[in-house]
Tab-separated table of C-alpha atoms and ligand atoms in Angstrom:
chain	number	residue	atom	x	y	z
X	18	MET	CA	0.116	-0.103	-0.276
X	19	SER	CA	1.170	3.458	-1.339
X	20	THR	CA	2.222	5.377	2.085
X	21	SER	CA	1.978	8.951	0.512
X	22	ARG	CA	-1.293	8.712	-1.195
X	23	GLU	CA	-3.046	11.821	-0.890
X	24	HIS	CA	-5.976	11.807	1.930
X	25	PHE	CA	-9.016	13.844	2.139
X	26	SER	CA	-8.148	15.734	5.460
X	27	SER	CA	-11.871	15.903	6.813
X	28	LYS	CA	-15.496	13.813	7.025
X	29	ILE	CA	-16.825	17.195	4.993
X	30	GLY	CA	-14.035	17.234	2.767
X	31	PHE	CA	-14.495	14.165	1.274
X	32	ILE	CA	-18.920	14.371	1.693
X	33	LEU	CA	-17.935	18.257	-0.395
X	34	ALA	CA	-16.276	16.340	-3.026
X	35	ALA	CA	-18.186	13.308	-3.612
X	36	ALA	CA	-21.791	15.921	-3.239
X	37	GLY	CA	-20.030	18.369	-5.696
X	38	SER	CA	-19.447	15.080	-8.191
X	39	ALA	CA	-22.799	14.090	-7.806
X	40	VAL	CA	-25.451	17.108	-8.223
X	41	GLY	CA	-24.628	17.471	-11.536
X	42	ILE	CA	-26.161	19.069	-15.101
X	43	GLY	CA	-28.852	16.029	-14.447
X	44	ASN	CA	-29.459	17.369	-10.987
X	45	LEU	CA	-30.719	20.944	-12.291
X	46	VAL	CA	-33.241	19.836	-15.178
X	47	GLY	CA	-32.967	15.922	-15.643
X	48	PHE	CA	-34.463	15.179	-12.727
X	49	PRO	CA	-37.062	17.681	-12.634
X	50	VAL	CA	-38.920	17.281	-15.768
X	51	ALA	CA	-37.979	13.594	-15.424
X	52	ALA	CA	-40.268	14.219	-12.757
X	53	THR	CA	-42.836	15.528	-14.382
X	54	LYS	CA	-43.656	13.921	-16.688
X	55	ASN	CA	-43.560	11.067	-14.834
X	56	GLY	CA	-46.047	11.097	-12.639
X	57	GLY	CA	-45.325	13.575	-9.584
X	58	GLY	CA	-44.228	12.984	-6.144
X	59	ALA	CA	-45.091	8.861	-7.048
X	60	PHE	CA	-41.690	9.240	-9.173
X	61	LEU	CA	-40.286	11.582	-6.552
X	62	ILE	CA	-41.442	7.962	-4.178
X	63	ILE	CA	-39.925	5.072	-5.983
X	64	TYR	CA	-36.224	7.596	-6.939
X	65	ALA	CA	-35.918	7.833	-3.237
X	66	LEU	CA	-37.050	4.260	-2.829
X	67	PHE	CA	-33.978	3.267	-5.755
X	68	VAL	CA	-31.243	5.422	-3.537
X	69	ALA	CA	-31.569	4.137	-0.108
X	70	PHE	CA	-32.017	0.749	-1.558
X	71	ILE	CA	-30.130	0.037	-5.085
X	72	CYS	CA	-27.840	2.616	-4.889
X	73	LEU	CA	-26.115	3.019	-1.230
X	74	PRO	CA	-24.841	-0.472	-1.474
X	75	VAL	CA	-23.431	0.139	-4.742
X	76	MET	CA	-21.719	3.340	-3.745
X	77	LEU	CA	-20.632	2.142	0.028
X	78	ALA	CA	-18.957	-1.217	-2.005
X	79	GLU	CA	-16.743	1.341	-4.642
X	80	MET	CA	-16.007	3.643	-1.748
X	81	GLY	CA	-14.835	0.045	-0.097
X	82	LEU	CA	-12.876	-1.093	-2.774
X	83	GLY	CA	-11.299	2.597	-3.216
X	84	ARG	CA	-9.966	2.945	0.177
X	85	ARG	CA	-9.400	-0.582	1.110
X	86	ALA	CA	-7.125	-1.442	-2.128
X	87	GLN	CA	-5.609	3.027	-1.899
X	88	HIS	CA	-5.434	2.382	-5.384
X	89	SER	CA	-7.312	3.810	-7.825
X	90	PRO	CA	-9.990	1.619	-10.169
X	91	TYR	CA	-7.444	-0.141	-12.876
X	92	LYS	CA	-5.028	-0.642	-10.014
X	93	ALA	CA	-8.056	-1.913	-7.177
X	94	TYR	CA	-9.688	-4.812	-9.075
X	95	ALA	CA	-6.461	-6.246	-9.828
X	96	GLU	CA	-4.556	-6.409	-6.819
X	97	LEU	CA	-7.927	-7.034	-5.099
X	98	GLY	CA	-8.684	-9.089	-7.441
X	99	GLN	CA	-5.638	-10.585	-7.333
X	100	ASP	CA	-4.525	-10.448	-10.375
X	101	THR	CA	-7.125	-12.347	-12.978
X	102	LYS	CA	-8.054	-11.350	-15.865
X	103	ARG	CA	-11.854	-10.785	-15.364
X	104	TRP	CA	-11.618	-7.879	-12.674
X	105	ARG	CA	-8.787	-6.452	-14.889
X	106	ILE	CA	-11.430	-5.785	-17.786
X	107	ALA	CA	-13.187	-4.852	-14.734
X	108	GLY	CA	-10.373	-2.261	-13.232
X	109	TRP	CA	-10.652	-0.934	-17.207
X	110	LEU	CA	-13.895	-0.544	-18.226
X	111	ALA	CA	-13.534	1.959	-14.266
X	112	THR	CA	-11.029	3.334	-16.083
X	113	ILE	CA	-12.174	4.176	-19.786
X	114	THR	CA	-16.037	4.718	-19.156
X	115	PRO	CA	-15.040	8.105	-16.882
X	116	PHE	CA	-12.646	9.221	-19.455
X	117	MET	CA	-15.169	9.025	-22.052
X	118	ILE	CA	-17.957	10.500	-20.244
X	119	ALA	CA	-15.388	13.508	-19.513
X	120	VAL	CA	-15.397	14.165	-23.152
X	121	PHE	CA	-18.748	14.255	-23.625
X	122	TYR	CA	-19.192	16.154	-20.599
X	123	MET	CA	-17.117	17.952	-21.546
X	124	VAL	CA	-19.243	19.617	-24.659
X	125	ILE	CA	-21.914	20.550	-22.288
X	126	THR	CA	-20.012	22.437	-19.870
X	127	VAL	CA	-18.255	24.659	-22.662
X	128	TRP	CA	-21.186	25.283	-24.240
X	129	ILE	CA	-22.353	26.527	-20.556
X	130	PHE	CA	-19.677	28.969	-20.415
X	131	GLY	CA	-20.266	30.548	-23.925
X	132	TYR	CA	-24.133	30.461	-22.918
X	133	LEU	CA	-22.748	31.885	-19.411
X	134	PHE	CA	-20.440	34.225	-20.430
X	135	GLN	CA	-23.117	35.925	-23.530
X	136	THR	CA	-25.568	36.286	-20.423
X	137	LEU	CA	-23.045	38.407	-18.776
X	138	SER	CA	-21.720	40.845	-21.681
X	139	GLY	CA	-25.520	41.675	-21.862
X	140	ASN	CA	-26.572	39.179	-24.420
X	141	LEU	CA	-29.518	37.101	-23.071
X	142	ASP	CA	-31.740	38.206	-25.893
X	143	ILE	CA	-28.750	37.093	-28.163
X	144	ILE	CA	-28.636	33.644	-27.025
X	145	ALA	CA	-32.469	33.262	-26.422
X	146	GLN	CA	-33.312	33.978	-30.442
X	147	PRO	CA	-35.014	30.052	-31.766
X	148	ASP	CA	-31.911	30.054	-34.121
X	149	TYR	CA	-29.148	30.303	-31.997
X	150	PHE	CA	-28.275	27.155	-30.025
X	151	GLY	CA	-27.797	25.063	-33.872
X	152	LYS	CA	-25.603	28.198	-34.794
X	153	PHE	CA	-23.829	28.167	-31.667
X	154	VAL	CA	-22.725	24.895	-31.871
X	155	ASN	CA	-20.621	25.193	-34.811
X	156	ASP	CA	-18.945	27.871	-33.551
X	157	TYR	CA	-15.411	27.859	-33.329
X	158	SER	CA	-15.844	30.278	-30.235
X	159	PHE	CA	-15.265	26.710	-29.130
X	160	VAL	CA	-12.205	26.665	-28.469
X	161	GLY	CA	-11.571	29.858	-26.968
X	162	TYR	CA	-14.299	28.906	-24.255
X	163	LEU	CA	-12.777	25.660	-23.973
X	164	VAL	CA	-9.168	26.496	-22.946
X	165	ALA	CA	-11.058	28.228	-20.811
X	166	VAL	CA	-12.779	25.520	-19.136
X	167	THR	CA	-9.723	23.232	-19.280
X	168	VAL	CA	-7.391	25.786	-17.176
X	169	ILE	CA	-10.501	26.058	-14.681
X	170	ILE	CA	-10.318	22.248	-14.273
X	171	ASN	CA	-6.966	21.616	-14.184
X	172	PHE	CA	-5.845	24.465	-11.960
X	173	ILE	CA	-8.368	22.893	-9.316
X	174	LEU	CA	-6.718	19.458	-10.350
X	175	VAL	CA	-2.785	20.642	-9.743
X	176	GLY	CA	-3.873	21.415	-6.236
X	177	GLY	CA	-3.717	17.793	-5.205
X	178	VAL	CA	-6.365	16.286	-3.418
X	179	ARG	CA	-6.739	18.556	-0.271
X	180	LYS	CA	-5.437	22.097	-1.897
X	181	GLY	CA	-7.254	20.964	-5.472
X	182	ILE	CA	-10.802	19.320	-5.398
X	183	GLU	CA	-11.781	19.532	-0.951
X	184	ARG	CA	-10.726	23.122	-1.313
X	185	ALA	CA	-12.595	24.274	-4.427
X	186	SER	CA	-15.126	21.786	-3.138
X	187	LYS	CA	-15.566	23.570	0.181
X	188	ILE	CA	-16.044	26.828	-1.885
X	189	LEU	CA	-17.953	25.555	-4.210
X	190	MET	CA	-20.281	23.745	-3.169
X	191	PRO	CA	-21.490	26.440	-0.231
X	192	THR	CA	-21.750	28.658	-2.905
X	193	LEU	CA	-23.714	26.650	-5.598
X	194	PHE	CA	-26.445	25.403	-2.123
X	195	LEU	CA	-27.062	29.119	-1.887
X	196	MET	CA	-27.530	30.134	-5.531
X	197	LEU	CA	-29.914	27.653	-6.105
X	198	VAL	CA	-31.819	28.128	-2.782
X	199	LEU	CA	-32.300	31.976	-4.570
X	200	LEU	CA	-33.443	31.361	-7.651
X	201	VAL	CA	-35.882	29.123	-5.328
X	202	ILE	CA	-37.276	31.804	-3.691
X	203	PHE	CA	-37.014	34.685	-6.856
X	204	VAL	CA	-39.133	31.917	-8.723
X	205	LEU	CA	-41.707	30.842	-5.848
X	206	THR	CA	-42.683	34.655	-6.089
X	207	LEU	CA	-43.923	35.039	-9.144
X	208	ASP	CA	-47.268	34.599	-10.591
X	209	ASN	CA	-48.728	30.981	-11.627
X	210	ALA	CA	-45.357	29.567	-9.639
X	211	MET	CA	-47.208	27.090	-7.701
X	212	ALA	CA	-49.648	24.999	-10.827
X	213	GLY	CA	-45.554	24.456	-11.572
X	214	VAL	CA	-44.911	23.158	-7.917
X	215	GLU	CA	-47.811	21.338	-8.275
X	216	PHE	CA	-47.282	19.313	-11.154
X	217	TYR	CA	-43.682	18.616	-9.861
X	218	LEU	CA	-45.254	17.208	-6.691
X	219	VAL	CA	-48.839	15.439	-7.026
X	220	PRO	CA	-48.981	12.000	-7.559
X	221	ASP	CA	-50.050	10.135	-11.184
X	222	PHE	CA	-48.804	6.272	-9.994
X	223	SER	CA	-51.146	5.599	-13.179
X	224	LYS	CA	-47.644	6.896	-15.281
X	225	ILE	CA	-45.912	4.575	-14.208
X	226	ASP	CA	-44.757	1.790	-16.451
X	227	GLY	CA	-41.626	-0.151	-16.566
X	228	SER	CA	-39.790	2.309	-18.499
X	229	VAL	CA	-40.362	5.262	-15.753
X	230	ILE	CA	-38.967	2.669	-13.508
X	231	ASN	CA	-36.359	1.541	-15.956
X	232	GLY	CA	-35.595	5.457	-16.501
X	233	ALA	CA	-35.765	6.643	-12.153
X	234	LEU	CA	-33.242	4.096	-11.556
X	235	ALA	CA	-30.963	4.840	-14.331
X	236	GLN	CA	-31.097	8.629	-13.309
X	237	ALA	CA	-30.490	7.955	-9.803
X	238	PHE	CA	-27.497	5.442	-10.719
X	239	PHE	CA	-26.140	8.679	-12.647
X	240	SER	CA	-26.998	11.212	-10.573
X	241	LEU	CA	-25.399	9.454	-7.135
X	242	SER	CA	-21.692	9.022	-10.059
X	243	LEU	CA	-21.936	4.981	-9.860
X	244	GLY	CA	-20.194	2.675	-12.187
X	245	MET	CA	-18.028	5.910	-12.983
X	246	GLY	CA	-15.510	4.894	-10.818
X	247	ILE	CA	-14.689	8.191	-9.211
X	248	LEU	CA	-16.309	7.277	-5.621
X	249	ILE	CA	-13.853	4.386	-5.808
X	250	THR	CA	-11.272	6.855	-7.162
X	251	TYR	CA	-12.586	9.455	-4.020
X	252	GLY	CA	-13.093	6.495	-1.385
X	253	SER	CA	-9.285	5.493	-1.882
X	254	TYR	CA	-7.966	9.163	-0.542
X	255	PHE	CA	-10.425	8.264	2.552
X	256	ARG	CA	-8.586	7.155	5.735
X	257	ARG	CA	-8.507	4.327	7.322
X	258	SER	CA	-10.551	5.962	10.658
X	259	ASP	CA	-12.964	7.439	7.994
X	260	ASP	CA	-16.996	6.738	7.994
X	261	ILE	CA	-17.654	5.763	4.762
X	262	VAL	CA	-21.152	4.333	5.550
X	263	THR	CA	-22.356	7.861	7.367
X	264	SER	CA	-20.035	10.208	4.201
X	265	GLY	CA	-22.003	7.562	1.901
X	266	LYS	CA	-25.207	7.817	2.845
X	267	LEU	CA	-25.021	12.015	3.012
X	268	VAL	CA	-23.800	12.165	-0.115
X	269	ALA	CA	-26.007	9.844	-1.085
X	270	ILE	CA	-29.162	12.585	0.964
X	271	THR	CA	-27.863	15.391	-0.381
X	272	ASP	CA	-27.876	15.111	-4.106
X	273	THR	CA	-30.776	14.143	-3.291
X	274	ALA	CA	-31.938	17.324	-1.704
X	275	VAL	CA	-30.174	18.975	-4.225
X	276	ALA	CA	-32.016	17.687	-6.782
X	277	PHE	CA	-35.371	17.972	-5.297
X	278	THR	CA	-35.219	21.410	-4.261
X	279	ALA	CA	-33.861	22.065	-8.242
X	280	GLY	CA	-37.280	20.938	-9.090
X	281	LEU	CA	-38.541	23.917	-6.896
X	282	MET	CA	-36.882	25.952	-8.700
X	283	THR	CA	-37.006	24.290	-12.833
X	284	LEU	CA	-41.180	23.873	-12.820
X	285	PRO	CA	-41.951	26.741	-11.359
X	286	ALA	CA	-40.499	29.419	-13.375
X	287	ILE	CA	-41.672	26.754	-16.193
X	288	PHE	CA	-44.906	27.913	-15.887
X	289	ALA	CA	-45.429	30.531	-15.156
X	290	ILE	CA	-43.892	32.163	-18.270
X	291	TYR	CA	-45.932	29.178	-19.765
X	292	PRO	CA	-48.771	29.154	-17.542
X	293	ASP	CA	-50.071	26.360	-20.447
X	294	THR	CA	-47.204	24.007	-20.229
X	295	ASN	CA	-47.884	20.629	-21.751
X	296	PRO	CA	-45.785	18.767	-19.075
X	297	GLU	CA	-46.311	16.454	-21.659
X	298	SER	CA	-44.551	17.960	-23.917
X	299	LEU	CA	-41.201	19.113	-22.722
X	300	SER	CA	-38.642	17.732	-23.785
X	301	ASP	CA	-36.415	15.158	-22.049
X	302	SER	CA	-33.324	16.403	-22.823
X	303	SER	CA	-31.515	18.243	-20.609
X	304	VAL	CA	-29.713	19.412	-23.726
X	305	SER	CA	-32.566	20.980	-25.159
X	306	MET	CA	-34.130	22.689	-21.873
X	307	ILE	CA	-30.448	24.734	-21.005
X	308	PHE	CA	-30.014	25.901	-24.509
X	309	SER	CA	-32.810	26.860	-26.017
X	310	PHE	CA	-35.656	26.779	-23.104
X	311	PHE	CA	-34.202	28.142	-20.273
X	312	PRO	CA	-32.528	31.064	-21.947
X	313	GLN	CA	-36.513	31.803	-24.120
X	314	ILE	CA	-38.251	31.873	-20.519
X	315	PHE	CA	-35.150	34.562	-18.815
X	316	MET	CA	-36.134	36.508	-21.994
X	317	GLN	CA	-40.194	36.262	-21.394
X	318	LEU	CA	-39.427	36.992	-17.810
X	319	SER	CA	-37.933	40.354	-18.526
X	320	ASP	CA	-41.618	41.721	-19.068
X	321	ILE	CA	-42.562	41.084	-16.096
X	322	VAL	CA	-39.026	42.639	-14.400
X	323	GLY	CA	-37.176	44.747	-16.481
X	324	TYR	CA	-34.518	43.177	-18.694
X	325	GLY	CA	-31.306	43.508	-16.019
X	326	PHE	CA	-32.807	42.370	-13.560
X	327	ALA	CA	-33.693	38.964	-16.211
X	328	THR	CA	-29.659	39.150	-16.557
X	329	VAL	CA	-29.265	38.283	-13.707
X	330	ALA	CA	-31.258	35.271	-12.909
X	331	ALA	CA	-30.408	33.630	-15.987
X	332	SER	CA	-26.503	35.111	-15.450
X	333	ILE	CA	-27.175	33.331	-11.264
X	334	PHE	CA	-28.467	30.768	-12.985
X	335	PHE	CA	-26.376	29.412	-16.222
X	336	LEU	CA	-23.252	30.540	-12.795
X	337	LEU	CA	-25.120	27.530	-11.197
X	338	ALA	CA	-24.394	24.980	-14.026
X	339	PHE	CA	-21.270	26.166	-14.126
X	340	VAL	CA	-20.698	25.163	-11.294
X	341	ALA	CA	-22.249	21.485	-10.866
X	342	ALA	CA	-20.227	21.003	-13.877
X	343	ILE	CA	-16.929	21.324	-13.095
X	344	THR	CA	-17.592	19.995	-9.394
X	345	SER	CA	-18.342	17.241	-11.867
X	346	LEU	CA	-16.256	17.364	-14.378
X	347	VAL	CA	-13.186	17.769	-11.909
X	348	SER	CA	-14.562	14.039	-10.122
X	349	ILE	CA	-13.917	12.301	-13.146
X	350	ILE	CA	-11.097	14.198	-15.313
X	351	GLU	CA	-9.316	12.914	-10.801
X	352	VAL	CA	-10.036	8.609	-11.787
X	353	PRO	CA	-7.732	8.497	-15.208
X	354	THR	CA	-5.741	10.970	-13.993
X	355	SER	CA	-4.646	8.620	-11.208
X	356	SER	CA	-4.536	5.928	-12.722
X	357	PHE	CA	-1.953	7.219	-15.272
X	358	MET	CA	-0.151	8.448	-12.465
X	359	GLU	CA	-0.045	4.970	-10.295
X	360	ARG	CA	0.926	3.206	-14.281
X	361	HIS	CA	3.077	5.394	-15.065
X	362	ASN	CA	5.173	6.551	-12.049
X	363	VAL	CA	4.495	10.029	-12.887
X	364	SER	CA	3.750	12.900	-11.543
X	365	ARG	CA	-0.395	14.839	-11.124
X	366	LYS	CA	1.383	18.035	-13.406
X	367	LYS	CA	2.776	15.431	-15.900
X	368	ALA	CA	-0.442	13.132	-15.849
X	369	LEU	CA	-2.682	16.068	-16.465
X	370	LEU	CA	-0.918	16.563	-18.612
X	371	ALA	CA	-1.199	13.541	-20.775
X	372	MET	CA	-5.440	13.559	-19.759
X	373	GLY	CA	-5.514	17.025	-20.788
X	374	PHE	CA	-4.648	16.372	-24.307
X	375	ALA	CA	-6.282	13.980	-24.722
X	376	ILE	CA	-9.528	15.394	-23.324
X	377	THR	CA	-8.958	18.882	-25.393
X	378	LEU	CA	-8.300	15.988	-28.782
X	379	LEU	CA	-11.247	14.012	-28.094
X	380	THR	CA	-13.685	17.102	-27.166
X	381	LEU	CA	-11.784	18.262	-30.262
X	382	LEU	CA	-13.503	16.132	-31.990
X	383	ALA	CA	-16.788	15.741	-30.509
X	384	ALA	CA	-17.551	18.865	-30.814
X	385	THR	CA	-17.719	18.440	-34.610
X	386	SER	CA	-20.480	16.669	-34.009
X	387	PHE	CA	-23.340	18.689	-34.703
X	388	GLY	CA	-22.493	18.701	-38.602
X	389	LEU	CA	-19.071	20.715	-38.917
X	390	LEU	CA	-17.267	17.651	-39.896
X	391	PRO	CA	-20.306	15.068	-41.604
X	392	TRP	CA	-18.252	12.401	-41.148
X	393	VAL	CA	-18.136	12.707	-37.249
X	394	SER	CA	-21.981	13.828	-37.295
X	395	ASN	CA	-22.980	10.445	-39.305
X	396	VAL	CA	-20.002	8.200	-37.676
X	397	ALA	CA	-22.807	4.884	-36.879
X	398	HIS	CA	-25.671	3.660	-37.545
X	399	TYR	CA	-27.690	1.375	-35.196
X	400	ALA	CA	-31.282	0.817	-33.908
X	401	GLY	CA	-32.563	2.906	-37.580
X	402	VAL	CA	-30.989	6.094	-36.725
X	403	ASP	CA	-27.921	8.048	-37.637
X	404	LYS	CA	-25.563	8.887	-34.821
X	405	SER	CA	-22.851	11.071	-34.500
X	406	LEU	CA	-19.590	10.720	-32.647
X	407	PHE	CA	-21.635	12.442	-30.041
X	408	ASP	CA	-24.257	10.585	-29.485
X	409	VAL	CA	-22.241	7.120	-29.858
X	410	ILE	CA	-20.446	8.048	-26.433
X	411	VAL	CA	-23.855	9.036	-24.805
X	412	ASP	CA	-24.910	6.035	-25.990
X	413	VAL	CA	-22.881	3.433	-25.177
X	414	PHE	CA	-20.297	4.577	-22.140
X	415	TYR	CA	-23.698	6.809	-20.106
X	416	ASP	CA	-26.153	4.634	-20.678
X	417	THR	CA	-25.270	1.395	-20.789
X	418	ILE	CA	-21.451	0.709	-19.387
X	419	LEU	CA	-23.254	2.421	-16.054
X	420	PRO	CA	-25.165	-0.237	-15.426
X	421	LEU	CA	-22.839	-2.706	-16.025
X	422	ASN	CA	-20.077	-1.600	-14.115
X	423	GLY	CA	-22.474	-0.728	-11.258
X	424	LEU	CA	-22.734	-5.124	-11.953
X	425	LEU	CA	-19.680	-6.057	-11.746
X	426	ILE	CA	-18.970	-4.368	-8.975
X	427	CYS	CA	-21.586	-5.873	-6.593
X	428	LEU	CA	-20.577	-9.685	-8.662
X	429	PHE	CA	-16.690	-8.714	-7.299
X	430	VAL	CA	-17.731	-8.355	-3.829
X	431	ARG	CA	-19.888	-11.457	-4.527
X	432	PHE	CA	-17.719	-14.063	-5.236
X	433	ARG	CA	-13.356	-12.396	-4.805
X	434	TRP	CA	-14.191	-10.066	-1.815
X	435	LYS	CA	-16.715	-11.414	-0.434
X	436	ARG	CA	-19.045	-9.964	1.267
X	437	LYS	CA	-16.814	-10.727	5.224
X	438	ASN	CA	-14.180	-8.439	3.895
X	439	PHE	CA	-16.892	-6.447	2.854
X	440	ALA	CA	-18.538	-5.534	5.452
X	441	ALA	CA	-15.187	-5.552	7.726
X	442	GLU	CA	-13.984	-2.582	5.654
X	443	LEU	CA	-17.059	-1.361	6.057
X	444	SER	CA	-16.020	-1.471	10.605
X	445	GLU	CA	-13.734	0.333	10.051
X	446	GLY	CA	-14.279	4.102	11.069
X	447	ASN	CA	-18.089	2.822	11.437
X	448	PRO	CA	-17.556	0.551	14.030
X	449	ASN	CA	-21.503	-0.492	15.035
X	450	TYR	CA	-21.996	-1.414	11.229
X	451	GLN	CA	-21.814	-5.227	12.202
X	452	THR	CA	-24.705	-5.393	14.542
X	453	SER	CA	-27.021	-3.185	12.129
X	454	TRP	CA	-29.981	-3.165	9.737
X	455	LEU	CA	-28.453	-1.571	6.915
X	456	HIS	CA	-25.475	-3.920	7.087
X	457	LYS	CA	-27.741	-7.359	7.209
X	458	TYR	CA	-29.691	-5.330	4.056
X	459	VAL	CA	-26.545	-4.509	2.052
X	460	ASP	CA	-25.227	-7.682	3.328
X	461	PHE	CA	-28.172	-9.522	1.419
X	462	SER	CA	-29.013	-7.483	-1.637
X	463	ILE	CA	-25.458	-6.529	-3.288
X	464	GLY	CA	-25.082	-10.317	-3.050
X	465	THR	CA	-28.268	-11.821	-4.343
X	466	PHE	CA	-31.592	-8.797	-6.076
X	467	ILE	CA	-29.116	-5.697	-6.987
X	468	PRO	CA	-26.921	-7.028	-9.197
X	469	VAL	CA	-30.063	-9.000	-10.862
X	470	ILE	CA	-31.851	-5.850	-11.091
X	471	LEU	CA	-28.499	-3.939	-12.427
X	472	ALA	CA	-28.043	-6.750	-14.912
X	473	VAL	CA	-32.218	-6.505	-16.110
X	474	ILE	CA	-31.411	-2.678	-16.906
X	475	PHE	CA	-28.861	-3.010	-18.702
X	476	ALA	CA	-29.877	-5.626	-21.061
X	477	ASN	CA	-32.541	-3.903	-21.353
X	478	THR	CA	-30.879	-0.915	-22.206
X	479	VAL	CA	-28.725	-2.525	-25.218
X	480	ALA	CA	-31.993	-3.965	-26.515
X	481	THR	CA	-33.496	0.212	-26.872
X	482	LYS	CA	-30.577	1.604	-27.284
X	483	PHE	CA	-29.123	-0.282	-29.959
X	484	PHE	CA	-31.731	-3.002	-31.048
X	485	GLY	CA	-34.973	-0.439	-30.877
X	486	THR	CA	-36.905	-2.479	-28.538
X	487	SER	CA	-37.493	-2.922	-24.944
X	488	PHE	CA	-39.544	-5.661	-22.903
X	489	LEU	CA	-39.204	-3.570	-20.143
Y	512	PFF	N1	-23.635	13.191	-11.254
Y	512	PFF	C1	-23.900	13.672	-12.176
Y	512	PFF	C2	-24.673	14.379	-13.128
Y	512	PFF	O1	-25.831	13.978	-12.685
Y	512	PFF	O2	-24.152	15.054	-13.550
Y	512	PFF	C3	-23.819	12.806	-13.471
Y	512	PFF	C4	-21.439	13.587	-13.425
Y	512	PFF	C5	-21.417	13.370	-14.820
Y	512	PFF	C6	-20.337	13.750	-12.778
Y	512	PFF	C7	-20.422	13.698	-15.173
Y	512	PFF	C8	-19.481	13.514	-13.236
Y	512	PFF	C9	-19.568	13.115	-14.190
Y	512	PFF	F1	-18.899	13.904	-15.750
C-alpha cells in the first residue's frame, strides 16, 4: 500500500467533494423534468426508494473497494482481484468509462460556459433567439471557451486532493447551494409558480410503468456518480479512521436534496412564464432544455421584471449550472489522471498534461458532431437512426456501461472480495456497522437482487439503444 497517497483532510471535505461530483447538470433540469413527466410525486417516491435500497449499497461497495486498495480503479480491481484477467477488465472499464464520459460532459460544460459568458456580456436577447443554439454549436468560439474551461479544471486538479479538489469543493458547493436557494425563492414569488409545484409534487401512479421504473433507476445511478470509478478513486483518498457508511449516506442525501430542490426552481419557472404548458410536451433532453428553452424563459421574464433583472437571474442560473458541471468534471477527470499517475509512476502535473491533451483532442472531435465534420456527424447507424460521435459516446458509455460497471462491482464483492471482508472494511471508522440493520440489508442485497436488477437494466438498455426494442 502506498504510504505517500494523499487523503482528504476531513469527513466534510470528502462529503463536499463527492457531493460536488454527484450534483451535476442532471440534477438541475433533467431530474425535475423527468419527475414531472412521469408521475410527479409518484416518481419522486420511487426515485428515493432506489437511492436508498439499490444505489446506496453500490456506493458503499465502490468507496469500500477504493479505501481497501488505496488505489484508483484499475489497480484496485487488479490487486484485490488477485490479478485475474476478468477483474482487470472490470478495472479497465472503470477507467475508460470516466474518460469517455468526461469528453461528452466537457462539450456540454463548454457550451454552458459560452452561454454564461454571453449572458454576462448582456446578450441574453441573442442567446434566446430560437436558432441561436444551432449556430452556436458549430461556431469556432468553442475553442476559446474550451481553453478557458480546461484551464479552470486543471487549476483545481493540479492542487491535488486537499489543496485542489477539497479546497475547491469547500468554496464551490456552498456557493452552489446559495445560488440554488436564491433562485428558488425568486421563482416562487412569480405568479402561477404554484402550478409548476403542483405538477412536480402531486403523485400520479398511473404514469408508472416498466420504462419509467427503468428510467428512474438509471437516473438515480447516474446522479450519484455510480459506475464511473469516481467513488472508488475518492474512496482511496479516505483514511482508515474515516466513516465510509455515514459519509456515503450524507452524499446520497445531499445529491437527492439538491435534485429535489432544483425542481422547485425549474418547474415553477416554466409554468410562471408559460402557464399552459403541457408537461408531456417538455423535452426529455437536458441539453435542449438548458440551451433552447431556458434562455427563452429568461427573455420572457424580462417583460415582468425588466431586462437587467432577467439578465442577473439568467447569469445566476448559468453560473449554477457551470459550478455543478465543473465539480463533476473535476471528479471524473481525477479517475484517469490518478490511474495514469499510478501506472506510469509520473507526477500529477505530467499526468494532467497527458489527460488534458487527450481529453481536449477528443472533446474537439466530439464537438464537430453537430454538422461541422460530416463523417463525425454520421459515424454509425443503429436502431434505425444515424448517430454522431457524440451520440455514440452517450449511448455506449453514459447509458449502457454504467449499469454494467455497477453489476461488476456487485459480482466482485460477492465472488471475489467476499461479503465478510467488505463488511469488515465498512466497519473501520464505524464500529457499530456490523450490528446494524444496514449491514444485514447491504450484505443480503448486494449478493442477490441488486446485481439481478442491474443486469436487467443493462440488457434492457442494450435492447432499447442498439436494437430499438424494449422488454420493460
Ligand atoms: N452526478 C453527475 C450528474 O448528475 O451530472 C454525474 C456525472 C456526470 C458526474 C459527469 C461526473 C461527470 F463528469
